[in-house]
Amino acid sequence: MSEHVGYEPVKFAYWVPNVSGGLVVSKIEQRTDWGYDYNRELAVLAENNGFEYALSQVRYIASYGAAYQHESTSFSLALLLATERLKVIAAVHPGLWQPGVLAKLLATADHLSGGRAAVNVVSGWFKDEFTKLGEPWLEHDERYRRSEEFIRVLREIWTSDHAEFSGDFYRLHDFDLKPKPLAAEGRPHPEIFQGGNSTAARAMAGRVSDWYFSNGKDFDGITEQIGEVNATAKQHGRRVRFGLNGFLIARDTEAEAKEVLREIVAKADVEAVEGFGSAVKQAGQSTGNRTGMWQDSSFEDLVQYNDGFRTRLIGTPEQVATRIVEYRRRGVDLLLLGFLHYLEEVEYFGRKVLPIVRELEADLDSSAATPQPVPVG
């Protein structure tokens, strides 16, 4: 671990495989299971191999190779209770949750886990999840306006004894939640994550979110996003942290790793990938400047749901570790990782990749250090 003043080592999270079909839309063998027993074993393994966070996915109906899904908040609580240190982030959709009810659930989960609950507010890309439940499907920027109010309501409930809020989507009248979530230095309430890629998503992150998750990006792509979100955050006297999605394929040789990627794409479920691509691209096309997620994603990119191949964490442990540290130097605070065969590859990551990451970080010149975080409000 780096001892440079002001430098924080990069953190790691993993996608919880609580949805069937694995993390790639491919017919390649994936020795990964969506059931609880497998995920409980994985969570313990992950927290003992360098992972600080886990993100439970949210799907409500079958879609694009994902026939079965476990609900994210209940699954997250189960994983919290099965672990000792892992922080588990439950993905939720505004529009399908009332924020006061979620605030209560997460406060309870926070107490049961000793302060390790977190939430990822997902504005939504899958229209059928709303319309088949009889809920309205809002236009893109309206979904983000609703998400911003949702986050403001969560924070107000968690930090005020007389919560008040008057918005277009949500209202509070002298609401007092007890018990409040556990508070600690630098963490006044459960951490609030969000995703997105559009102008609306970036602006929202700068104004209200603790963490901004990006789809897979190369160095230039993530630098541009970080710069834009930071500019908005600075205007509001805030600091946002940044997570980057990446699908990690580390093997003893570069040729082995590249062959795995080649096979994943060669065995892609073409119908499912094309269906997914058609569904998600409407989200970005509905924005004014068409900057939404997946707008420039190729077929290969879409084989991994969140453009994870683009981050290029593919190669030997040394190559992957070097690239991870380069992302850290550019402002990425956390890598959100997916794997083909979770149990084997998480253990391999902890044994082979992580020690090199920490060694490289220790060698960083102090001039590359990033600022210490300030409290997020």
GROMACS .gro file of C-alpha atoms in nm:
model
  377
    1MET     CA    1   0.000   0.000   0.000
    2SER     CA    2   0.126   0.344  -0.088
    3GLU     CA    3   0.246   0.554   0.202
    4HIS     CA    4   0.237   0.881   0.010
    5VAL     CA    5   0.040   1.146   0.194
    6GLY     CA    6  -0.287   1.210   0.015
    7TYR     CA    7  -0.278   0.896  -0.199
    8GLU     CA    8  -0.557   0.643  -0.157
    9PRO     CA    9  -0.502   0.297  -0.303
   10VAL     CA   10  -0.750   0.194  -0.570
   11LYS     CA   11  -1.049   0.001  -0.438
   12PHE     CA   12  -1.214  -0.302  -0.595
   13ALA     CA   13  -1.575  -0.411  -0.630
   14TYR     CA   14  -1.729  -0.702  -0.813
   15TRP     CA   15  -2.059  -0.752  -0.991
   16VAL     CA   16  -2.266  -0.994  -0.783
   17PRO     CA   17  -2.389  -1.267  -1.018
   18ASN     CA   18  -2.744  -1.272  -0.874
   19VAL     CA   19  -2.880  -1.284  -1.230
   20SER     CA   20  -2.858  -1.598  -1.444
   21GLY     CA   21  -2.645  -1.605  -1.757
   22GLY     CA   22  -2.320  -1.477  -1.609
   23LEU     CA   23  -2.154  -1.149  -1.699
   24VAL     CA   24  -2.122  -1.204  -2.074
   25VAL     CA   25  -2.397  -1.263  -2.329
   26SER     CA   26  -2.223  -1.567  -2.470
   27LYS     CA   27  -2.272  -1.942  -2.493
   28ILE     CA   28  -1.919  -1.999  -2.366
   29GLU     CA   29  -1.897  -2.203  -2.047
   30GLN     CA   30  -1.925  -1.981  -1.739
   31ARG     CA   31  -1.852  -2.161  -1.412
   32THR     CA   32  -2.055  -1.899  -1.229
   33ASP     CA   33  -2.387  -1.959  -1.057
   34TRP     CA   34  -2.662  -1.709  -0.974
   35GLY     CA   35  -2.781  -1.896  -0.663
   36TYR     CA   36  -2.729  -1.795  -0.303
   37ASP     CA   37  -2.497  -2.075  -0.191
   38TYR     CA   38  -2.249  -1.994  -0.467
   39ASN     CA   39  -2.275  -1.621  -0.399
   40ARG     CA   40  -2.226  -1.662  -0.025
   41GLU     CA   41  -1.904  -1.854  -0.090
   42LEU     CA   42  -1.798  -1.593  -0.345
   43ALA     CA   43  -1.860  -1.300  -0.110
   44VAL     CA   44  -1.639  -1.450   0.162
   45LEU     CA   45  -1.371  -1.531  -0.094
   46ALA     CA   46  -1.388  -1.180  -0.240
   47GLU     CA   47  -1.349  -0.996   0.089
   48ASN     CA   48  -1.043  -1.210   0.159
   49ASN     CA   49  -0.892  -1.133  -0.182
   50GLY     CA   50  -0.890  -0.755  -0.189
   51PHE     CA   51  -1.252  -0.665  -0.265
   52GLU     CA   52  -1.406  -0.393  -0.052
   53TYR     CA   53  -1.741  -0.367  -0.233
   54ALA     CA   54  -1.990  -0.585  -0.419
   55LEU     CA   55  -2.275  -0.461  -0.640
   56SER     CA   56  -2.598  -0.663  -0.658
   57GLN     CA   57  -2.757  -0.628  -1.000
   58VAL     CA   58  -3.122  -0.543  -1.052
   59ARG     CA   59  -3.345  -0.711  -1.310
   60TYR     CA   60  -3.717  -0.759  -1.258
   61ILE     CA   61  -3.807  -0.970  -1.561
   62ALA     CA   62  -3.630  -1.206  -1.799
   63SER     CA   63  -3.426  -1.028  -2.063
   64TYR     CA   64  -3.146  -1.092  -2.313
   65GLY     CA   65  -2.994  -1.412  -2.179
   66ALA     CA   66  -3.090  -1.343  -1.815
   67ALA     CA   67  -3.386  -1.571  -1.751
   68TYR     CA   68  -3.376  -1.565  -1.370
   69GLN     CA   69  -3.299  -1.290  -1.119
   70HIS     CA   70  -3.278  -1.260  -0.741
   71GLU     CA   71  -3.404  -0.927  -0.604
   72SER     CA   72  -3.115  -0.696  -0.523
   73THR     CA   73  -3.192  -0.552  -0.177
   74SER     CA   74  -3.277  -0.884  -0.010
   75PHE     CA   75  -2.983  -1.055  -0.177
   76SER     CA   76  -2.752  -0.775  -0.066
   77LEU     CA   77  -2.864  -0.809   0.294
   78ALA     CA   78  -2.802  -1.183   0.282
   79LEU     CA   79  -2.447  -1.123   0.158
   80LEU     CA   80  -2.389  -0.858   0.424
   81LEU     CA   81  -2.487  -1.105   0.693
   82ALA     CA   82  -2.259  -1.371   0.543
   83THR     CA   83  -1.950  -1.147   0.549
   84GLU     CA   84  -1.753  -0.938   0.795
   85ARG     CA   85  -1.605  -0.647   0.599
   86LEU     CA   86  -1.759  -0.643   0.251
   87LYS     CA   87  -1.976  -0.342   0.166
   88VAL     CA   88  -2.269  -0.446  -0.052
   89ILE     CA   89  -2.438  -0.204  -0.289
   90ALA     CA   90  -2.800  -0.279  -0.382
   91ALA     CA   91  -2.913  -0.145  -0.720
   92VAL     CA   92  -3.266   0.004  -0.718
   93HIS     CA   93  -3.496   0.182  -0.963
   94PRO     CA   94  -3.674   0.505  -0.869
   95GLY     CA   95  -4.027   0.465  -0.999
   96LEU     CA   96  -4.042   0.111  -0.866
   97TRP     CA   97  -3.941   0.211  -0.510
   98GLN     CA   98  -4.082   0.471  -0.274
   99PRO     CA   99  -3.770   0.643  -0.134
  100GLY     CA  100  -3.894   0.651   0.226
  101VAL     CA  101  -3.952   0.277   0.224
  102LEU     CA  102  -3.607   0.216   0.078
  103ALA     CA  103  -3.451   0.455   0.331
  104LYS     CA  104  -3.605   0.247   0.611
  105LEU     CA  105  -3.491  -0.084   0.460
  106LEU     CA  106  -3.133   0.037   0.414
  107ALA     CA  107  -3.118   0.186   0.763
  108THR     CA  108  -3.211  -0.154   0.904
  109ALA     CA  109  -2.961  -0.332   0.676
  110ASP     CA  110  -2.697  -0.084   0.789
  111HIS     CA  111  -2.754  -0.169   1.155
  112LEU     CA  112  -2.761  -0.542   1.091
  113SER     CA  113  -2.431  -0.523   0.901
  114GLY     CA  114  -2.243  -0.277   1.119
  115GLY     CA  115  -2.254   0.008   0.866
  116ARG     CA  116  -2.181  -0.171   0.538
  117ALA     CA  117  -2.499  -0.110   0.334
  118ALA     CA  118  -2.496   0.106   0.019
  119VAL     CA  119  -2.726   0.183  -0.272
  120ASN     CA  120  -2.687   0.229  -0.648
  121VAL     CA  121  -2.965   0.446  -0.793
  122VAL     CA  122  -3.041   0.321  -1.144
  123SER     CA  123  -3.247   0.555  -1.360
  124GLY     CA  124  -3.342   0.269  -1.592
  125TRP     CA  125  -3.294   0.160  -1.953
  126PHE     CA  126  -3.534  -0.136  -1.982
  127LYS     CA  127  -3.877   0.001  -2.069
  128ASP     CA  128  -4.059  -0.332  -2.024
  129GLU     CA  129  -3.966  -0.345  -1.655
  130PHE     CA  130  -4.185  -0.041  -1.601
  131THR     CA  131  -4.466  -0.085  -1.852
  132LYS     CA  132  -4.527  -0.454  -1.772
  133LEU     CA  133  -4.573  -0.353  -1.408
  134GLY     CA  134  -4.816  -0.082  -1.512
  135GLU     CA  135  -4.576   0.200  -1.425
  136PRO     CA  136  -4.515   0.500  -1.653
  137TRP     CA  137  -4.199   0.508  -1.864
  138LEU     CA  138  -4.053   0.858  -1.844
  139GLU     CA  139  -3.835   1.017  -2.108
  140HIS     CA  140  -3.459   1.001  -2.048
  141ASP     CA  141  -3.393   1.334  -1.879
  142GLU     CA  142  -3.712   1.303  -1.673
  143ARG     CA  143  -3.586   0.971  -1.538
  144TYR     CA  144  -3.272   1.149  -1.419
  145ARG     CA  145  -3.472   1.432  -1.267
  146ARG     CA  146  -3.668   1.173  -1.072
  147SER     CA  147  -3.346   0.997  -0.967
  148GLU     CA  148  -3.198   1.322  -0.840
  149GLU     CA  149  -3.505   1.389  -0.626
  150PHE     CA  150  -3.490   1.027  -0.506
  151ILE     CA  151  -3.132   1.075  -0.384
  152ARG     CA  152  -3.212   1.409  -0.221
  153VAL     CA  153  -3.502   1.246  -0.035
  154LEU     CA  154  -3.285   0.955   0.085
  155ARG     CA  155  -3.021   1.193   0.218
  156GLU     CA  156  -3.282   1.420   0.382
  157ILE     CA  157  -3.448   1.126   0.559
  158TRP     CA  158  -3.115   0.985   0.675
  159THR     CA  159  -2.978   1.311   0.814
  160SER     CA  160  -3.278   1.511   0.941
  161ASP     CA  161  -3.508   1.455   1.238
  162HIS     CA  162  -3.777   1.660   1.067
  163ALA     CA  163  -3.734   1.570   0.702
  164GLU     CA  164  -3.898   1.804   0.453
  165PHE     CA  165  -3.897   1.787   0.076
  166SER     CA  166  -4.120   1.926  -0.194
  167GLY     CA  167  -4.045   1.816  -0.549
  168ASP     CA  168  -4.216   1.714  -0.870
  169PHE     CA  169  -4.194   1.343  -0.788
  170TYR     CA  170  -4.161   1.313  -0.410
  171ARG     CA  171  -4.276   1.500  -0.100
  172LEU     CA  172  -4.191   1.473   0.271
  173HIS     CA  173  -4.373   1.637   0.561
  174ASP     CA  174  -4.196   1.641   0.899
  175PHE     CA  175  -4.081   1.281   0.855
  176ASP     CA  176  -3.856   1.131   1.122
  177LEU     CA  177  -3.685   0.800   1.056
  178LYS     CA  178  -3.558   0.609   1.359
  179PRO     CA  179  -3.316   0.452   1.385
  180LYS     CA  180  -3.104   0.649   1.143
  181PRO     CA  181  -2.834   0.456   0.958
  182LEU     CA  182  -2.500   0.424   1.132
  183ALA     CA  183  -2.277   0.727   1.082
  184ALA     CA  184  -1.898   0.737   1.084
  185GLU     CA  185  -1.628   0.986   0.994
  186GLY     CA  186  -1.649   1.049   0.619
  187ARG     CA  187  -1.970   0.843   0.599
  188PRO     CA  188  -2.271   1.029   0.735
  189HIS     CA  189  -2.510   0.774   0.580
  190PRO     CA  190  -2.498   0.475   0.343
  191GLU     CA  191  -2.296   0.559   0.034
  192ILE     CA  192  -2.500   0.658  -0.270
  193PHE     CA  193  -2.382   0.538  -0.612
  194GLN     CA  194  -2.526   0.611  -0.954
  195GLY     CA  195  -2.448   0.516  -1.311
  196GLY     CA  196  -2.502   0.682  -1.645
  197ASN     CA  197  -2.311   0.839  -1.928
  198SER     CA  198  -2.529   1.120  -2.059
  199THR     CA  199  -2.500   1.490  -1.989
  200ALA     CA  200  -2.795   1.458  -1.751
  201ALA     CA  201  -2.629   1.172  -1.563
  202ARG     CA  202  -2.298   1.354  -1.525
  203ALA     CA  203  -2.463   1.672  -1.401
  204MET     CA  204  -2.673   1.478  -1.152
  205ALA     CA  205  -2.365   1.302  -1.017
  206GLY     CA  206  -2.189   1.632  -0.962
  207ARG     CA  207  -2.484   1.770  -0.770
  208VAL     CA  208  -2.596   1.482  -0.548
  209SER     CA  209  -2.414   1.147  -0.572
  210ASP     CA  210  -2.126   1.013  -0.363
  211TRP     CA  211  -2.003   0.784  -0.640
  212TYR     CA  212  -2.034   0.788  -1.021
  213PHE     CA  213  -2.017   0.454  -1.203
  214SER     CA  214  -1.900   0.464  -1.563
  215ASN     CA  215  -1.942   0.198  -1.828
  216GLY     CA  216  -1.614   0.055  -1.958
  217LYS     CA  217  -1.388   0.327  -2.100
  218ASP     CA  218  -1.037   0.374  -2.231
  219PHE     CA  219  -0.807   0.629  -2.068
  220ASP     CA  220  -0.932   0.926  -2.271
  221GLY     CA  221  -1.297   0.833  -2.223
  222ILE     CA  222  -1.284   0.813  -1.845
  223THR     CA  223  -1.068   1.126  -1.818
  224GLU     CA  224  -1.331   1.324  -2.009
  225GLN     CA  225  -1.613   1.196  -1.786
  226ILE     CA  226  -1.423   1.262  -1.464
  227GLY     CA  227  -1.344   1.616  -1.576
  228GLU     CA  228  -1.705   1.699  -1.653
  229VAL     CA  229  -1.847   1.552  -1.332
  230ASN     CA  230  -1.577   1.721  -1.124
  231ALA     CA  231  -1.655   2.058  -1.281
  232THR     CA  232  -2.017   2.035  -1.169
  233ALA     CA  233  -1.920   1.900  -0.827
  234LYS     CA  234  -1.680   2.190  -0.773
  235GLN     CA  235  -1.959   2.438  -0.841
  236HIS     CA  236  -2.156   2.277  -0.558
  237GLY     CA  237  -1.866   2.245  -0.316
  238ARG     CA  238  -1.865   1.866  -0.338
  239ARG     CA  239  -1.634   1.578  -0.429
  240VAL     CA  240  -1.753   1.276  -0.621
  241ARG     CA  241  -1.564   0.948  -0.638
  242PHE     CA  242  -1.542   0.745  -0.956
  243GLY     CA  243  -1.599   0.378  -1.030
  244LEU     CA  244  -1.516   0.220  -1.366
  245ASN     CA  245  -1.661  -0.102  -1.506
  246GLY     CA  246  -1.415  -0.359  -1.636
  247PHE     CA  247  -1.430  -0.726  -1.734
  248LEU     CA  248  -1.106  -0.879  -1.613
  249ILE     CA  249  -0.934  -1.166  -1.794
  250ALA     CA  250  -0.597  -1.233  -1.632
  251ARG     CA  251  -0.403  -1.540  -1.738
  252ASP     CA  252  -0.043  -1.657  -1.708
  253THR     CA  253   0.025  -1.545  -2.068
  254GLU     CA  254  -0.115  -1.265  -2.280
  255ALA     CA  255  -0.200  -1.513  -2.555
  256GLU     CA  256  -0.418  -1.715  -2.316
  257ALA     CA  257  -0.608  -1.407  -2.203
  258LYS     CA  258  -0.669  -1.285  -2.557
  259GLU     CA  259  -0.787  -1.631  -2.662
  260VAL     CA  260  -1.049  -1.626  -2.384
  261LEU     CA  261  -1.179  -1.291  -2.511
  262ARG     CA  262  -1.182  -1.420  -2.869
  263GLU     CA  263  -1.382  -1.727  -2.765
  264ILE     CA  264  -1.632  -1.522  -2.562
  265VAL     CA  265  -1.708  -1.304  -2.863
  266ALA     CA  266  -1.702  -1.592  -3.111
  267LYS     CA  267  -1.964  -1.776  -2.904
  268ALA     CA  268  -2.178  -1.468  -2.840
  269ASP     CA  269  -2.553  -1.520  -2.827
  270VAL     CA  270  -2.616  -1.305  -3.134
  271GLU     CA  271  -2.993  -1.274  -3.090
  272ALA     CA  272  -2.960  -1.173  -2.724
  273VAL     CA  273  -2.676  -0.927  -2.790
  274GLU     CA  274  -2.865  -0.761  -3.073
  275GLY     CA  275  -3.183  -0.745  -2.868
  276PHE     CA  276  -2.998  -0.591  -2.576
  277GLY     CA  277  -2.827  -0.341  -2.806
  278SER     CA  278  -3.157  -0.235  -2.958
  279ALA     CA  279  -3.314  -0.187  -2.614
  280VAL     CA  280  -3.033   0.012  -2.455
  281LYS     CA  281  -2.943   0.239  -2.743
  282GLN     CA  282  -3.283   0.403  -2.735
  283ALA     CA  283  -3.186   0.545  -2.395
  284GLY     CA  284  -2.899   0.749  -2.533
  285GLN     CA  285  -3.081   0.837  -2.854
  286SER     CA  286  -3.352   1.000  -2.647
  287THR     CA  287  -3.106   1.252  -2.503
  288GLY     CA  288  -3.061   1.589  -2.668
  289ASN     CA  289  -2.699   1.532  -2.768
  290ARG     CA  290  -2.714   1.150  -2.782
  291THR     CA  291  -2.448   1.101  -2.519
  292GLY     CA  292  -2.628   0.826  -2.330
  293MET     CA  293  -2.478   0.490  -2.244
  294TRP     CA  294  -2.401   0.240  -2.520
  295GLN     CA  295  -2.434   0.496  -2.803
  296ASP     CA  296  -2.100   0.407  -2.960
  297SER     CA  297  -2.086   0.046  -2.839
  298SER     CA  298  -1.992  -0.216  -3.098
  299PHE     CA  299  -2.131  -0.570  -3.109
  300GLU     CA  300  -1.820  -0.691  -2.923
  301ASP     CA  301  -1.868  -0.426  -2.655
  302LEU     CA  302  -2.228  -0.531  -2.598
  303VAL     CA  303  -2.133  -0.894  -2.537
  304GLN     CA  304  -2.039  -0.764  -2.191
  305TYR     CA  305  -2.341  -0.572  -2.062
  306ASN     CA  306  -2.158  -0.261  -1.947
  307ASP     CA  307  -1.881  -0.231  -2.208
  308GLY     CA  308  -1.640  -0.409  -1.976
  309PHE     CA  309  -1.403  -0.520  -2.254
  310ARG     CA  310  -1.332  -0.154  -2.337
  311THR     CA  311  -1.137  -0.107  -2.016
  312ARG     CA  312  -0.890  -0.365  -2.156
  313LEU     CA  313  -0.808  -0.543  -1.832
  314ILE     CA  314  -0.698  -0.840  -2.040
  315GLY     CA  315  -0.352  -0.995  -2.026
  316THR     CA  316  -0.095  -1.117  -1.776
  317PRO     CA  317  -0.118  -1.016  -1.409
  318GLU     CA  318   0.155  -0.758  -1.472
  319GLN     CA  319  -0.024  -0.608  -1.773
  320VAL     CA  320  -0.359  -0.593  -1.596
  321ALA     CA  321  -0.210  -0.446  -1.277
  322THR     CA  322  -0.022  -0.179  -1.473
  323ARG     CA  323  -0.339  -0.073  -1.651
  324ILE     CA  324  -0.534  -0.062  -1.324
  325VAL     CA  325  -0.278   0.173  -1.170
  326GLU     CA  326  -0.284   0.393  -1.480
  327TYR     CA  327  -0.660   0.430  -1.438
  328ARG     CA  328  -0.602   0.520  -1.074
  329ARG     CA  329  -0.359   0.792  -1.179
  330ARG     CA  330  -0.634   0.937  -1.397
  331GLY     CA  331  -0.878   0.963  -1.108
  332VAL     CA  332  -1.055   0.626  -1.094
  333ASP     CA  333  -1.114   0.541  -0.729
  334LEU     CA  334  -1.270   0.199  -0.775
  335LEU     CA  335  -1.271  -0.078  -1.036
  336LEU     CA  336  -1.602  -0.264  -1.067
  337LEU     CA  337  -1.505  -0.603  -1.206
  338GLY     CA  338  -1.675  -0.893  -1.376
  339PHE     CA  339  -1.526  -1.237  -1.441
  340LEU     CA  340  -1.599  -1.543  -1.651
  341HIS     CA  341  -1.547  -1.803  -1.375
  342TYR     CA  342  -1.587  -1.610  -1.051
  343LEU     CA  343  -1.452  -1.837  -0.779
  344GLU     CA  344  -1.136  -1.933  -0.964
  345GLU     CA  345  -1.068  -1.587  -1.104
  346VAL     CA  346  -1.135  -1.386  -0.788
  347GLU     CA  347  -0.885  -1.607  -0.607
  348TYR     CA  348  -0.636  -1.566  -0.896
  349PHE     CA  349  -0.686  -1.188  -0.882
  350GLY     CA  350  -0.609  -1.177  -0.510
  351ARG     CA  351  -0.306  -1.402  -0.542
  352LYS     CA  352  -0.152  -1.281  -0.869
  353VAL     CA  353  -0.284  -0.937  -0.970
  354LEU     CA  354  -0.348  -0.746  -0.647
  355PRO     CA  355   0.005  -0.776  -0.504
  356ILE     CA  356   0.146  -0.619  -0.822
  357VAL     CA  357  -0.111  -0.338  -0.805
  358ARG     CA  358  -0.008  -0.254  -0.450
  359GLU     CA  359   0.360  -0.275  -0.539
  360LEU     CA  360   0.315  -0.036  -0.830
  361GLU     CA  361   0.115   0.202  -0.614
  362ALA     CA  362   0.388   0.206  -0.351
  363ASP     CA  363   0.632   0.316  -0.621
  364LEU     CA  364   0.419   0.606  -0.742
  365ASP     CA  365   0.577   0.949  -0.711
  366SER     CA  366   0.396   1.164  -0.457
  367SER     CA  367   0.322   1.413  -0.734
  368ALA     CA  368   0.070   1.163  -0.870
  369ALA     CA  369  -0.119   1.156  -0.542
  370THR     CA  370  -0.489   1.238  -0.547
  371PRO     CA  371  -0.655   1.466  -0.291
  372GLN     CA  372  -0.803   1.327   0.025
  373PRO     CA  373  -1.184   1.321   0.008
  374VAL     CA  374  -1.389   1.588   0.175
  375PRO     CA  375  -1.722   1.507   0.342
  376VAL     CA  376  -1.996   1.468   0.086
  377GLY     CA  377  -2.314   1.662   0.148
   0.00000   0.00000   0.00000
